[in-house]
Coordinates of C-alpha atoms in Angstrom, one line a residue:
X997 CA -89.7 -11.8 -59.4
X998 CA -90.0 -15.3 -60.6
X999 CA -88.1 -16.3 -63.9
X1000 CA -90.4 -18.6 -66.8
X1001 CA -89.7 -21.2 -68.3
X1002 CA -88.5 -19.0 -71.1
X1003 CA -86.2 -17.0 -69.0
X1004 CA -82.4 -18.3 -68.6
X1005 CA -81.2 -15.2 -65.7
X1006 CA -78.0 -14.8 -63.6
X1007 CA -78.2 -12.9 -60.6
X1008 CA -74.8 -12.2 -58.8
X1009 CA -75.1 -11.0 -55.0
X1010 CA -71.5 -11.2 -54.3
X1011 CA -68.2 -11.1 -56.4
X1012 CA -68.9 -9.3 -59.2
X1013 CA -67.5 -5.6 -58.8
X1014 CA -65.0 -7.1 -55.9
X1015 CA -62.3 -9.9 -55.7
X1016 CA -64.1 -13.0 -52.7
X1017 CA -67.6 -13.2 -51.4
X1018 CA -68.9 -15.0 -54.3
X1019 CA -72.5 -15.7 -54.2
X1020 CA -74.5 -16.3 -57.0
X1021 CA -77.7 -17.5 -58.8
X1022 CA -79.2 -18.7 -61.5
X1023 CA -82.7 -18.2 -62.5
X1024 CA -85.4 -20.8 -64.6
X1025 CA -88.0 -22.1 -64.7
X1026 CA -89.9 -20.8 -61.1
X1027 CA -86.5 -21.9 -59.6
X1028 CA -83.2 -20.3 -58.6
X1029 CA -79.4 -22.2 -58.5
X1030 CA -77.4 -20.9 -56.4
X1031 CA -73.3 -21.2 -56.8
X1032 CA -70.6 -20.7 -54.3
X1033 CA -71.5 -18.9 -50.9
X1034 CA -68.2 -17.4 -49.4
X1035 CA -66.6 -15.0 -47.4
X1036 CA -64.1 -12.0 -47.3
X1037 CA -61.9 -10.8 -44.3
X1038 CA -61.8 -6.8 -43.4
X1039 CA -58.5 -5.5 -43.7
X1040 CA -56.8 -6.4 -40.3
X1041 CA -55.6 -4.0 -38.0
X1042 CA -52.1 -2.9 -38.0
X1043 CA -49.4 -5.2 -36.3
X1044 CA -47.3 -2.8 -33.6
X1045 CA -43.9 -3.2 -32.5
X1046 CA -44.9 -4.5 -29.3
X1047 CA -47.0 -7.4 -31.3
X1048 CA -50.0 -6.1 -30.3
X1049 CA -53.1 -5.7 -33.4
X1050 CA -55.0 -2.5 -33.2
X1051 CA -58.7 -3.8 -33.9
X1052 CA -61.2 -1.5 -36.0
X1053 CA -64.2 -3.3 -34.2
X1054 CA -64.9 -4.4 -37.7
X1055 CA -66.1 -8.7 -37.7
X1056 CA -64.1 -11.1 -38.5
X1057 CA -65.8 -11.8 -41.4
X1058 CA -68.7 -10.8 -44.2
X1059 CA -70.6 -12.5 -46.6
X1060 CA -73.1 -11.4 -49.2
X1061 CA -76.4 -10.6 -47.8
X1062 CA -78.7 -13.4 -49.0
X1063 CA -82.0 -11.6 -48.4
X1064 CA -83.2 -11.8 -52.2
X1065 CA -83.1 -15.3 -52.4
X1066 CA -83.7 -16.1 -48.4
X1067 CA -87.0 -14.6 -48.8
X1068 CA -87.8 -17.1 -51.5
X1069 CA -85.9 -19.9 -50.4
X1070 CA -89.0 -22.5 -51.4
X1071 CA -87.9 -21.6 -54.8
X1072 CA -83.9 -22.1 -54.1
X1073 CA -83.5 -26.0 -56.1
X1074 CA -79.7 -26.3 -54.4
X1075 CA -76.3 -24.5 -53.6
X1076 CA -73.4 -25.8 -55.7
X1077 CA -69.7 -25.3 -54.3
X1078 CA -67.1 -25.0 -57.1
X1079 CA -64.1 -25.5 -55.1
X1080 CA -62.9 -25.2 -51.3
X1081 CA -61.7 -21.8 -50.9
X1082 CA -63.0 -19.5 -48.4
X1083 CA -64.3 -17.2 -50.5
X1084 CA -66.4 -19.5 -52.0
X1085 CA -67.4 -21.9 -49.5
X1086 CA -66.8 -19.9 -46.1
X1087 CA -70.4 -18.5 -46.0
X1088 CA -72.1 -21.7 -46.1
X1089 CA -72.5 -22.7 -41.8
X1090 CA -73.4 -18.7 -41.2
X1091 CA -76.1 -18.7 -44.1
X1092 CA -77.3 -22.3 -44.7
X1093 CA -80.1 -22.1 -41.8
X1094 CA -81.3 -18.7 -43.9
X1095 CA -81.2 -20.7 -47.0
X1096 CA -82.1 -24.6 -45.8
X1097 CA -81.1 -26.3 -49.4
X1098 CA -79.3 -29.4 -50.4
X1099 CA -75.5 -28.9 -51.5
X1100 CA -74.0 -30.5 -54.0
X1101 CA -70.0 -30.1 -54.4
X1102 CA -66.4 -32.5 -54.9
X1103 CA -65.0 -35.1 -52.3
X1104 CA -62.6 -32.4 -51.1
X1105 CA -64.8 -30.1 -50.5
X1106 CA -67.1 -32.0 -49.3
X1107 CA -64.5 -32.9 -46.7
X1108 CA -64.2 -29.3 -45.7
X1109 CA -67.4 -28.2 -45.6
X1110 CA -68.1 -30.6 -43.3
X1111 CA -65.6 -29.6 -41.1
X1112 CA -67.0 -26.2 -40.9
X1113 CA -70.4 -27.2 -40.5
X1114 CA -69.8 -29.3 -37.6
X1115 CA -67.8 -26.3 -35.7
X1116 CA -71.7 -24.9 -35.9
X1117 CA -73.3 -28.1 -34.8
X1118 CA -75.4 -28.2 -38.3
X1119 CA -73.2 -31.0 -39.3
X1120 CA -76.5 -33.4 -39.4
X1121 CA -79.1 -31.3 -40.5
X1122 CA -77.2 -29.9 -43.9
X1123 CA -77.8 -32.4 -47.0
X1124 CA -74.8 -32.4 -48.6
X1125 CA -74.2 -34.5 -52.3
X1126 CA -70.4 -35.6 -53.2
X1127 CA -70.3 -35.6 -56.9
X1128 CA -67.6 -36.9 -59.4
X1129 CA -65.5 -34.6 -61.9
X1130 CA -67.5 -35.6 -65.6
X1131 CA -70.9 -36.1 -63.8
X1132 CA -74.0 -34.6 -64.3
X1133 CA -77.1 -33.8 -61.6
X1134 CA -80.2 -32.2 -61.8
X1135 CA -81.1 -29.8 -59.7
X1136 CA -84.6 -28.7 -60.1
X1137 CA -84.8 -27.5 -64.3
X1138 CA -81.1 -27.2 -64.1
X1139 CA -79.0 -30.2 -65.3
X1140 CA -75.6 -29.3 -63.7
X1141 CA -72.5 -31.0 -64.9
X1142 CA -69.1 -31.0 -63.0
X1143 CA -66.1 -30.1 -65.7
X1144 CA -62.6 -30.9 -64.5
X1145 CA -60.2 -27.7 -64.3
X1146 CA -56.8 -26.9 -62.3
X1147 CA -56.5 -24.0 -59.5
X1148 CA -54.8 -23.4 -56.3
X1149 CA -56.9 -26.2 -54.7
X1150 CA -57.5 -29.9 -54.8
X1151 CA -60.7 -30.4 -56.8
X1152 CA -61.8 -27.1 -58.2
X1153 CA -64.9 -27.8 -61.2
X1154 CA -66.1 -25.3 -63.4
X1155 CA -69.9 -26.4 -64.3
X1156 CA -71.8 -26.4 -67.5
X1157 CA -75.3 -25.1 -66.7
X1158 CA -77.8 -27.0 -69.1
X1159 CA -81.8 -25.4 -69.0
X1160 CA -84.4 -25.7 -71.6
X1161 CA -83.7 -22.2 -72.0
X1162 CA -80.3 -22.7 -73.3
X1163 CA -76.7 -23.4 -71.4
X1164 CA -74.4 -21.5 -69.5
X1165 CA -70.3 -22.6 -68.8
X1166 CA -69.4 -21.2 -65.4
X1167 CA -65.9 -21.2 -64.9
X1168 CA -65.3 -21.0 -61.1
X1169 CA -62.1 -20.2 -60.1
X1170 CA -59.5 -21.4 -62.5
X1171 CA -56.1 -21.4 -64.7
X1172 CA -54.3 -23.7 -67.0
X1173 CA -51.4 -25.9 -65.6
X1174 CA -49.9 -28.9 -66.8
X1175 CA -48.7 -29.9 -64.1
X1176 CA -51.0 -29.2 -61.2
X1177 CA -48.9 -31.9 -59.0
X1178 CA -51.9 -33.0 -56.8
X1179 CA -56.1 -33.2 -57.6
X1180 CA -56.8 -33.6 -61.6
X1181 CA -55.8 -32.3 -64.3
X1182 CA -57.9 -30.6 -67.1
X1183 CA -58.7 -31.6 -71.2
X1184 CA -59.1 -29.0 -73.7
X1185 CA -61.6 -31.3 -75.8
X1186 CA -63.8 -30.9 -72.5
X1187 CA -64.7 -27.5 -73.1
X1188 CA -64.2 -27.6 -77.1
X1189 CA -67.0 -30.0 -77.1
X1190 CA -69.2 -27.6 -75.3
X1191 CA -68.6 -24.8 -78.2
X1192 CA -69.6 -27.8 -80.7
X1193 CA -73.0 -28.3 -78.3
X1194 CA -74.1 -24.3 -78.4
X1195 CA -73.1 -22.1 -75.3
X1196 CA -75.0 -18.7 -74.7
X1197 CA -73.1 -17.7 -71.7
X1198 CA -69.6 -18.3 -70.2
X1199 CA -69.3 -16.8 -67.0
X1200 CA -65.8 -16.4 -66.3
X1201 CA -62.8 -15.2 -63.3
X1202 CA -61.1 -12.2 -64.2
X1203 CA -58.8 -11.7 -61.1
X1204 CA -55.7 -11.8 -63.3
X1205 CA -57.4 -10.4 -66.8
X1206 CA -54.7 -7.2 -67.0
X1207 CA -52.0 -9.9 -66.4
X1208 CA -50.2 -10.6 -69.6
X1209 CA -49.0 -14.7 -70.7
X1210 CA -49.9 -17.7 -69.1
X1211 CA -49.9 -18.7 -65.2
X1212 CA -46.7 -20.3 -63.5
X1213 CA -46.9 -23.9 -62.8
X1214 CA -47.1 -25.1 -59.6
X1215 CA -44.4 -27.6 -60.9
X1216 CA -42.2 -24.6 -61.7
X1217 CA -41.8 -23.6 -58.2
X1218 CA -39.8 -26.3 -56.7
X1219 CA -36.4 -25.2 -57.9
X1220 CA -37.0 -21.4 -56.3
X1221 CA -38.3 -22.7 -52.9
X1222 CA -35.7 -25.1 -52.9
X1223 CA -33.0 -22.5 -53.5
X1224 CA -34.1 -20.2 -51.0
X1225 CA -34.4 -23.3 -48.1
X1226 CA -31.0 -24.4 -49.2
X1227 CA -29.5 -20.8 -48.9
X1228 CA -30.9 -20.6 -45.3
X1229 CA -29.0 -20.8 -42.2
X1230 CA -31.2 -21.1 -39.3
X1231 CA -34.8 -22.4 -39.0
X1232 CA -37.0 -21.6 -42.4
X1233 CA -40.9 -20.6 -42.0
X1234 CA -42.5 -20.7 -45.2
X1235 CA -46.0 -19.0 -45.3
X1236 CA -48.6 -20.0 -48.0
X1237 CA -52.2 -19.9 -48.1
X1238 CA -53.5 -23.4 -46.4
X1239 CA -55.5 -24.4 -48.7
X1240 CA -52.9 -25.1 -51.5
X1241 CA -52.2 -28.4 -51.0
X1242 CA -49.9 -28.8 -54.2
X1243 CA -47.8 -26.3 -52.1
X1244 CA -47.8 -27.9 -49.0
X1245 CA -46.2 -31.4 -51.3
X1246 CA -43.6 -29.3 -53.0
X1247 CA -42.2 -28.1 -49.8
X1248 CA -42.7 -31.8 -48.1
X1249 CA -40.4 -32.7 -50.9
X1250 CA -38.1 -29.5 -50.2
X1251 CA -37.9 -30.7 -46.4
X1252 CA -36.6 -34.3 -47.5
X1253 CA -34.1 -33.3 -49.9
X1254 CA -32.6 -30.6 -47.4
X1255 CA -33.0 -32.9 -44.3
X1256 CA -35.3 -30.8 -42.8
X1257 CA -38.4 -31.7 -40.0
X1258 CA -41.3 -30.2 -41.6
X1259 CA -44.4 -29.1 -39.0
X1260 CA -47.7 -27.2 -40.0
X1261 CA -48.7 -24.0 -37.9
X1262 CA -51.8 -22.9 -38.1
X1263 CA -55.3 -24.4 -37.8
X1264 CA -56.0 -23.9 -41.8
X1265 CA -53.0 -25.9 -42.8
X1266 CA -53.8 -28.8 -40.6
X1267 CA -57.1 -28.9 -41.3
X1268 CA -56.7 -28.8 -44.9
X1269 CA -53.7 -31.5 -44.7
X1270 CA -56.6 -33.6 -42.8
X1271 CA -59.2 -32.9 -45.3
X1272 CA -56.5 -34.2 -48.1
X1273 CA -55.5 -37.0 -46.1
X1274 CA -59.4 -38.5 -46.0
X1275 CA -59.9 -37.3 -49.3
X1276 CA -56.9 -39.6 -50.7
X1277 CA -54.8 -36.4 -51.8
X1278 CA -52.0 -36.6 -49.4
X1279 CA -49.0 -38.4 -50.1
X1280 CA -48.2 -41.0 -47.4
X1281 CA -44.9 -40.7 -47.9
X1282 CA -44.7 -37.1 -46.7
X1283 CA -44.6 -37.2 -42.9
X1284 CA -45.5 -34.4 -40.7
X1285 CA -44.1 -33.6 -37.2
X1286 CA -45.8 -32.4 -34.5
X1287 CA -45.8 -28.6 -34.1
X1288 CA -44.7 -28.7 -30.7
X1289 CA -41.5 -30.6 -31.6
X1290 CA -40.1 -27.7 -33.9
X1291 CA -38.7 -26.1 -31.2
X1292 CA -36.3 -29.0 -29.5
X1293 CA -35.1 -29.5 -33.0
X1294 CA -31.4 -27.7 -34.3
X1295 CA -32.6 -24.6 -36.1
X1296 CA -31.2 -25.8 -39.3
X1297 CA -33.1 -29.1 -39.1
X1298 CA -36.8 -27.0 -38.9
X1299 CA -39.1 -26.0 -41.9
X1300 CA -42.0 -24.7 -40.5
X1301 CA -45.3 -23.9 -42.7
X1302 CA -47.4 -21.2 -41.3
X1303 CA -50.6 -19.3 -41.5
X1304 CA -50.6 -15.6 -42.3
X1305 CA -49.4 -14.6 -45.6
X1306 CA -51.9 -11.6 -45.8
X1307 CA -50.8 -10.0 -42.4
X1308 CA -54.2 -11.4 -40.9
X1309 CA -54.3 -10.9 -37.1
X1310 CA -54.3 -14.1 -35.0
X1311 CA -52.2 -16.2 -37.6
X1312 CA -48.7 -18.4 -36.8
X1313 CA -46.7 -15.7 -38.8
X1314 CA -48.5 -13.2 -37.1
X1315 CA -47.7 -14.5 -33.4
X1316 CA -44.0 -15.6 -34.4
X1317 CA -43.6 -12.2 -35.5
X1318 CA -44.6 -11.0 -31.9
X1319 CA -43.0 -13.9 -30.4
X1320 CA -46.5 -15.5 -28.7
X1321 CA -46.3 -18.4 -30.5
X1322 CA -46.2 -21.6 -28.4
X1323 CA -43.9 -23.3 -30.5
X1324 CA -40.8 -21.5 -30.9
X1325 CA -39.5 -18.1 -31.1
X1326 CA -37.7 -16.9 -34.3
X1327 CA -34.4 -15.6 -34.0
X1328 CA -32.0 -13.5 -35.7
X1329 CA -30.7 -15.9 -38.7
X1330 CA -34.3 -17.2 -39.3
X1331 CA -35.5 -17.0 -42.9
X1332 CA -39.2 -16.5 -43.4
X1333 CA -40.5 -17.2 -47.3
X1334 CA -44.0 -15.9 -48.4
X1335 CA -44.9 -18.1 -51.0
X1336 CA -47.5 -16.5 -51.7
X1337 CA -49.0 -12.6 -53.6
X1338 CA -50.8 -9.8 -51.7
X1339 CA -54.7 -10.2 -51.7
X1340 CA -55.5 -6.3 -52.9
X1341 CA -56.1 -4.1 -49.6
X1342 CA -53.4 -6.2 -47.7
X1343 CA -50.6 -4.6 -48.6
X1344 CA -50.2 -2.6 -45.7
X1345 CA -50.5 -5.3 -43.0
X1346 CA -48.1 -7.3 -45.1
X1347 CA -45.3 -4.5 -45.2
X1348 CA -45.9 -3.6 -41.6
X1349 CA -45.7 -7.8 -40.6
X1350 CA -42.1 -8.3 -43.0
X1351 CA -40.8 -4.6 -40.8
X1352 CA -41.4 -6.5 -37.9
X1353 CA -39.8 -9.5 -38.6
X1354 CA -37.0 -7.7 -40.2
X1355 CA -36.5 -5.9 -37.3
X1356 CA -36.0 -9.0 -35.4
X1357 CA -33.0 -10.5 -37.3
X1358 CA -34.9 -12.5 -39.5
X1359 CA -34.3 -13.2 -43.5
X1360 CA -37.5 -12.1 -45.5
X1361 CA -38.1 -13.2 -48.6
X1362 CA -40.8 -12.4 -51.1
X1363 CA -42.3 -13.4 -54.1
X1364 CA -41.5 -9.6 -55.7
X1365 CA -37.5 -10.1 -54.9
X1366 CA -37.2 -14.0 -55.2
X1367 CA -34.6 -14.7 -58.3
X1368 CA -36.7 -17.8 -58.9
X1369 CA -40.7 -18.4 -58.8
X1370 CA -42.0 -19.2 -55.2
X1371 CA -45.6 -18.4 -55.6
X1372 CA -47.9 -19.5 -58.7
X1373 CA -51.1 -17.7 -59.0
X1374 CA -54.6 -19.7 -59.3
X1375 CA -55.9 -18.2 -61.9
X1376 CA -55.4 -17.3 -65.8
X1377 CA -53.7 -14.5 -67.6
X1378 CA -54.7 -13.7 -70.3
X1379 CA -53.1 -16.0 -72.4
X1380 CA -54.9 -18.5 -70.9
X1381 CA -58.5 -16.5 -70.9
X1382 CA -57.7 -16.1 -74.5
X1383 CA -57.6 -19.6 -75.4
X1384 CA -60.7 -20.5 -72.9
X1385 CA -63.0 -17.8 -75.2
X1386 CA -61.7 -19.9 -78.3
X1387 CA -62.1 -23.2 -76.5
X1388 CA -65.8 -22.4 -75.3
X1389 CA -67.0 -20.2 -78.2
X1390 CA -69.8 -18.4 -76.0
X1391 CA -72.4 -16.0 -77.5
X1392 CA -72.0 -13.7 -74.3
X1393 CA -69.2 -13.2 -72.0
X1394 CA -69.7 -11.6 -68.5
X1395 CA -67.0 -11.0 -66.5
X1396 CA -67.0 -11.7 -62.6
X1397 CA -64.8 -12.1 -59.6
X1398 CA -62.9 -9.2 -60.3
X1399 CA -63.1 -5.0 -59.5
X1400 CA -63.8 -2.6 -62.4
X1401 CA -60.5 -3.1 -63.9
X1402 CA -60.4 -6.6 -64.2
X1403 CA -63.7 -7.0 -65.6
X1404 CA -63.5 -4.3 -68.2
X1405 CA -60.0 -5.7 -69.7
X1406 CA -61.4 -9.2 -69.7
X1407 CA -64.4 -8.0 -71.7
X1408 CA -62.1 -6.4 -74.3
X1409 CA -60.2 -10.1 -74.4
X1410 CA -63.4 -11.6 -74.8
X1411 CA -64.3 -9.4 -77.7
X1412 CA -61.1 -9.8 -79.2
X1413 CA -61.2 -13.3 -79.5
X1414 CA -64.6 -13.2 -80.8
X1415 CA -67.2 -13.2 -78.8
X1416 CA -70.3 -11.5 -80.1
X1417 CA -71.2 -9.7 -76.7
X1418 CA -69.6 -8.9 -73.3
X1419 CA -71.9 -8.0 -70.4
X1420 CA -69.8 -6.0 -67.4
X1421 CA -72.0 -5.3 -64.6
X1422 CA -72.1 -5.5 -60.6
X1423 CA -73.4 -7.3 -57.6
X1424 CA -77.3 -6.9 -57.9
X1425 CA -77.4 -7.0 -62.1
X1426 CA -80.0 -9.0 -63.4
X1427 CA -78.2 -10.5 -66.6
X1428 CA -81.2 -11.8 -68.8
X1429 CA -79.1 -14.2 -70.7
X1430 CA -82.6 -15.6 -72.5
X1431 CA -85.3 -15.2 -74.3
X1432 CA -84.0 -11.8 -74.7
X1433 CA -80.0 -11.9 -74.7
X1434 CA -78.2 -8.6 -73.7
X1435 CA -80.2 -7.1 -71.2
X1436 CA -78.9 -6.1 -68.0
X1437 CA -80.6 -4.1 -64.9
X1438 CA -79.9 -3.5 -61.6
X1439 CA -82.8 -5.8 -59.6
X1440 CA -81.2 -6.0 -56.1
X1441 CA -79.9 -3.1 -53.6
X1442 CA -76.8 -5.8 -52.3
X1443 CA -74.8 -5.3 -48.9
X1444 CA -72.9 -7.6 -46.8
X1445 CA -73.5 -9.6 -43.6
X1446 CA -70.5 -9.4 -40.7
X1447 CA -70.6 -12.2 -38.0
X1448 CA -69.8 -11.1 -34.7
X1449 CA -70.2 -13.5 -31.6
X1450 CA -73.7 -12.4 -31.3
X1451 CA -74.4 -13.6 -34.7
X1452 CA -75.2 -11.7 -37.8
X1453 CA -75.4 -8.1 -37.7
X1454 CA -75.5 -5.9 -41.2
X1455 CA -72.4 -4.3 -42.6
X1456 CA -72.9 -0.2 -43.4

């Protein structure tokens, strides 16, 4: 199957049908694009009282099987990385000697896929391009252009797609803040100047579609995290995802006007706090102590950051909560803040994690039962979908990164702020975007990969 010059295609292989794993391709030309190549995490076992994780045998993680465009990897022009989240980058050092294709992506991420790639000794051998927010490359018959947008990361770029064929806007992962605290900012003439240019396709995040208004701020959650740190007694342990930076600065603030000692636990966070260091995105005024220190200190001088809002096994929360961490113990008194929402099919590790702290002694606050905002989601409601569609004026909308759900009630925003034609479909769809818009057809039987120390073995 090899798209002509005529044909303008987009293949999805992972994320469309299901929230992570996004993998994706365009097609033009002879020549395929590939964007984002990331993982998901099975749902981890259940924590037990005694601390110990029941394992399913399941890997620690899966990717989209690449097998469509691995078996016609002379035709693969380049990978493109939107932003540094796992789900979109984690894939890369377990696929890349499959795919063997320059990658083109932001400093930041840059940063962190290099970091990755080194941990598989392919540091050397994997070309990688660091492109600025505004700037266009071409990649094979595909002029790519990097379009500034705000998320839950440093750095995140939705890409304008330009082909003889016509032009797609792919919008990554994405929302609209004003006050994104740390990385850039966004411009709404950016994307009304595409409309005014012609755009055929916008292919567009629906995690959040069936939420109504407009994203929190990441600005907006200082005042809530500060209240809850305040209100604490003993040591605080706030747990966030690692890779949101803009989180990690609000609470560095938090720790400075509470006089608190603020220490990272958890490989994520440091690494990510190292990848924003190099990359010029961490304030030098905000210093960290190390780790080990935490537990010498007076428990109401500590506020700890830690891996494992999602319950995942092997995390700092994880191993506080069973009281293997090599740090410190927590203690009746403690407070522990998740600053951040359940990933869908983590619920039940979550509850199980916040019973066993709770059976400890230890405060537990969530984002549900917080008076104030402590979490702020990445990506848009549908406020902000609503005025994207106007912004970008696209001929066809298709929904990804979402289930079922999310995709249809995005489509019925789309329509409803005037888009021609919306195009649901599922990992495997051949979207024919041109000559011919409006046709879709399942192409490709997808699966997933799962890595196990023996390497990668197919997911049933």
């Amino acid at each position: 199957m090899i798209p002509e010059q005529s044909d303008l295609w987009f293949l999805p292989l992972g994320g469309t049908g299901e929230i992570g794993m996004n993998l994706n391709l365009y097609g033009h030309d002879g020549a395929w694009l590939m964007v984002d190549c990331g993982v998901t995490f099975p749902k981890p076992g259940r924590i037990a009282a005694d601390g110990t994780v029941h394992h399913r045998g399941e890997p620690p993680v899966q990717m989209a099987d690449p097998a469509f465009i691995a078996d016609r990897r002379e035709r693969l022009a380049g990978l493109v990385i939107t932003h540094a989240h796992e789900d979109h980058v984690g894939a890369v050092p377990y696929l890349w000697p499959l795919l063997q294709c320059p990658i083109y992506t932001s400093r930041f991420t840059a940063e962190i896929l290099r970091r990755k790639l080194a941990e598989f000794d392919l540091l050397h051998r994997v070309p990688i391009i660091e492109v600025e927010t505004g700037q266009s490359k071409q990649v094979g018959p595909f002029s790519v252009q990097w379009l500034a947008l705000t998320h839950s990361i440093p750095d995140p770029n939705a890409l304008m797609i330009r082909t003889a064929a016509g032009n797609i806007f792919h919008s990554g992962d994405w929302k609209l803040d004003e006050q994104p605290l740390v990385g850039h900012g966004y411009s709404p003439k950016t994307f009304t100047d595409l409309a005014n240019e012609g755009v055929n396709a916008m292919v567009c995040d629906s995690t959040n579609a069936t939420v109504s208004g407009h994203s929190v701020s990441e600005a907006a959650l200082h005042e809530g995290l500060l209240r809850a740190t305040r209100s604490a007694e003993g040591r605080v342990v706030v747990t966030c995802f690692g890779s949101n930076i803009a989180r990690l600065y609000t609470l560095a603030s938090i720790a400075r006007e509470t006089g608190r000692y603020m220490g990272l636990l958890g490989r994520s966070l440091i690494n990510m706090s190292g990848a924003a260091r190099a990359a010029g995105l961490w304030d030098s005024a905000d210093q960290l102590i190390n780790p080990a220190h935490l537990g010498y200190l007076p428990r109401d001088e500590v506020l700890a950051v830690a891996t494992g809002s999602q319950g995942e096994p092997r995390t700092a929360l994880r191993r506080l909560a069973s009281g293997t961490h090599p740090d410190f113990e927590l203690e009746a008194g403690d407070t522990v803040i998740f600053s951040a929402r359940a990933i869908p099919g983590n619920e039940e590790s979550i509850e199980a994690l916040v019973t066993r702290l709770q059976e400890l002694g230890v405060r537990v606050i969530t984002a549900e039962d917080a008076d104030l905002p402590i979490h702020a989601s990445g990506h848009p409601a549908q406020e902000e979908l609503e005025l994207m569609y106007k912004w970008v004026k696209p001929a066809i909308a298709i929904p990804v990164h979402g289930e079922a759900e999310h995709m249809e009630t995005h489509a019925d925003i789309a329509k409803a702020t005037g888009v021609p034609r919306a195009m649901v479909g599922r990992n495997g769809d051949l979207f024919m975007i041109r000559p011919v818009p409006g046709i879709r057809r399942q192409v490709v039987e997808t699966g997933r990969l799962g890595w196990h120390k023996e390497g990668l073995v197919r997911v049933e």
